[in-house]
Short mmCIF file of C-alpha atoms in Angstrom, two decimals:
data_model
loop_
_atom_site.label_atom_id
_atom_site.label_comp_id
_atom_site.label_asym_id
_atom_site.label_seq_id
_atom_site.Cartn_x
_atom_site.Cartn_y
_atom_site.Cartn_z
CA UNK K 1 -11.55 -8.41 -25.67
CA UNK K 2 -7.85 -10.08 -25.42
CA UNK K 3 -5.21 -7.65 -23.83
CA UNK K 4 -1.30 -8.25 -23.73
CA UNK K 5 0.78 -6.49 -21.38
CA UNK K 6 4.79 -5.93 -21.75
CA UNK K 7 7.19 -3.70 -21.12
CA UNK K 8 8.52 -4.81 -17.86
CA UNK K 9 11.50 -5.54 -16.48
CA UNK K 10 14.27 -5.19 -14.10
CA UNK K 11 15.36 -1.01 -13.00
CA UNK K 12 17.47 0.73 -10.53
CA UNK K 13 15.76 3.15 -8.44
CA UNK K 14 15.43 6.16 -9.65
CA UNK K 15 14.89 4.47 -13.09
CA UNK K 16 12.09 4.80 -15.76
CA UNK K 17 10.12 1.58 -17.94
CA UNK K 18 7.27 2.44 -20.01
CA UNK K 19 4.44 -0.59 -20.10
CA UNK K 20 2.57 -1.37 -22.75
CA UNK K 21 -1.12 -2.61 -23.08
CA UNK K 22 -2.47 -3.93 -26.52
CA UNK K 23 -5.78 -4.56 -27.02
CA UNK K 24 -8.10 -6.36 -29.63
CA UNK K 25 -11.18 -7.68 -30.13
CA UNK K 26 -13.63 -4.86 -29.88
CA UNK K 27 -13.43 -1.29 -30.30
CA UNK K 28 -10.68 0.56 -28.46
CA UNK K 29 -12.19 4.17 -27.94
CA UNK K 30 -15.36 2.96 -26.58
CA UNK K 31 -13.06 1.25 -23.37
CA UNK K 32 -11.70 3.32 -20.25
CA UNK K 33 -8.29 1.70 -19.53
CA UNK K 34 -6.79 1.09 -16.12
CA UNK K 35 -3.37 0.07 -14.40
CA UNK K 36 -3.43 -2.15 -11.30
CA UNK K 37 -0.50 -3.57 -9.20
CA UNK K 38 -0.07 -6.67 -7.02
CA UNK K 39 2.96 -6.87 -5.07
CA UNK K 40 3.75 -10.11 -3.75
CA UNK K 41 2.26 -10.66 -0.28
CA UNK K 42 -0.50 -8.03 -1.14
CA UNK K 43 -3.93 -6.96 -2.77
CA UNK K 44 -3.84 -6.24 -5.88
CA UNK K 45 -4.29 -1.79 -6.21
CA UNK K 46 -5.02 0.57 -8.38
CA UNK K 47 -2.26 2.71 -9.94
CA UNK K 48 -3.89 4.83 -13.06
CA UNK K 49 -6.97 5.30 -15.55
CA UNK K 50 -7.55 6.98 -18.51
CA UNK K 51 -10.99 7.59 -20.54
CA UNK K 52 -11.78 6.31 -23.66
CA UNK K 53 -10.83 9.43 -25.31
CA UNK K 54 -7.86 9.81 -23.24
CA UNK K 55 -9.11 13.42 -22.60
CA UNK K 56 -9.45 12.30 -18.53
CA UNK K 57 -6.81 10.16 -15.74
CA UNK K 58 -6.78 9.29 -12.64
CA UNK K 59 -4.39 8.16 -10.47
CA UNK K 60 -3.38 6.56 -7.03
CA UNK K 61 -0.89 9.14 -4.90
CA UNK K 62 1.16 6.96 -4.57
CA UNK K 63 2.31 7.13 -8.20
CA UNK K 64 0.72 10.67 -8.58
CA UNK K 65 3.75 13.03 -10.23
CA UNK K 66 5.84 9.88 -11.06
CA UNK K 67 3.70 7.59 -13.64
CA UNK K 68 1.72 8.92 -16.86
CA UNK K 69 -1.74 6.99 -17.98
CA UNK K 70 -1.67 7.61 -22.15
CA UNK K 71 -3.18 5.95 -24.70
CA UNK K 72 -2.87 5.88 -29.09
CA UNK K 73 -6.08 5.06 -30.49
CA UNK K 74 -5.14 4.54 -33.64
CA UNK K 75 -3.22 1.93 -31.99
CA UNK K 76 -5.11 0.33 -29.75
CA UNK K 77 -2.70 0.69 -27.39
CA UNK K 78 -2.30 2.01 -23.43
CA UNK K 79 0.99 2.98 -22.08
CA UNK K 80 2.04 4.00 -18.13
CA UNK K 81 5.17 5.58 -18.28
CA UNK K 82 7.14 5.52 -14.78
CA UNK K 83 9.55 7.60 -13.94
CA UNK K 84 11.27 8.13 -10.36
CA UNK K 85 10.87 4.33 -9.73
CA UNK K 86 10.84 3.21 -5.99
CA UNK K 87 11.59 -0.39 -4.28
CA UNK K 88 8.01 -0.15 -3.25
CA UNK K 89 6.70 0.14 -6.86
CA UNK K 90 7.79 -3.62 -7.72
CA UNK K 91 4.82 -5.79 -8.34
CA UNK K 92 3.21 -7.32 -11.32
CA UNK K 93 1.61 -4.57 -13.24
CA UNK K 94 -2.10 -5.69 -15.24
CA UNK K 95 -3.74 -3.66 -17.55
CA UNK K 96 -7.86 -3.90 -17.66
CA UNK K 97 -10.62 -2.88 -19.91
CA UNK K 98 -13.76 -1.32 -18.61
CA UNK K 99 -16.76 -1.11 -21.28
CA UNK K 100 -18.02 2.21 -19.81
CA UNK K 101 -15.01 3.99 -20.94
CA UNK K 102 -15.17 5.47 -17.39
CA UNK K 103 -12.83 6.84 -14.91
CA UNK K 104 -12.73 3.09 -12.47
CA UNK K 105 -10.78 2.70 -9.77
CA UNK K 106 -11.59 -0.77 -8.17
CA UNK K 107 -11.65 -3.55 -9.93
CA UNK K 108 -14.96 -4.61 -10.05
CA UNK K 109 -15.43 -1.78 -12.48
CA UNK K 110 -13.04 -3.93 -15.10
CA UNK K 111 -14.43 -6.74 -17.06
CA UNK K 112 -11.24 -7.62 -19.19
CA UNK K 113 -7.70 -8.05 -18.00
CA UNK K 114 -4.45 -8.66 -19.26
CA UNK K 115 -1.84 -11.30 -17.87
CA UNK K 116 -0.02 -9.09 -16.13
CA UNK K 117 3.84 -7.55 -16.58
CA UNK K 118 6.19 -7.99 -14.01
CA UNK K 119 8.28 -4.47 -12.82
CA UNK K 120 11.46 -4.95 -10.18
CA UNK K 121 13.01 -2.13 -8.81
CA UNK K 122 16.30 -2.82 -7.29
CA UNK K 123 17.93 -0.44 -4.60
#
């Protein structure tokens, strides 16, 4: 499984980005995909998940009401769109694969990641 993460960048708070996960290598439905954060200084944390059928998410409260975990099967493809962006929501954003197609929320529940994506909110 190879997955490349983009969609970051630089926002005001108060701003929105959408991130982008694209996977390959096996197939997509059968994987639950998760968000995690590291912000510099700090563990990395969880921030969302969503089944492999994108019928179930989960996320942290921190980001509860602010981010959406989707996903486009056809394209093999996760998204986390962020609205309401906060100082404290800049970190490097990694998408990860878990075979179960399960709701994870720690990371030992992932056995593929991406590089990671960076997100800076400015205020």
């Amino acid at each position: 499984v190879q997955l490349q993460a983009s969609g970051g960048g630089l926002v005001q708070a108060g701003g929105s980005l959408r991130l982008s996960c694209a996977f390959s290598g096996r197939t997509f439905s059968s994987y639950g995909m998760g968000w995690f954060r590291q912000a510099p200084g700090k563990e990395r944390e969880f921030v969302a998940v969503i089944t492999g059928s994108g019928r179930f998410t989960t996320y942290a409260d921190s980001v509860k009401g602010r981010f959406t975990i989707s996903r486009d099967n056809a394209k093999n493809t996760v998204y986390l769109q962020m609205n309401s962006l906060k100082p404290e929501d800049t970190a490097l954003y990694y998408c990860a694969a878990n075979g179960g197609g399960r709701l994870a929320t720690t990371e030992t529940g992932y056995a593929f990641w991406g590089q990671g994506t960076q997100v800076t909110v400015s205020s």
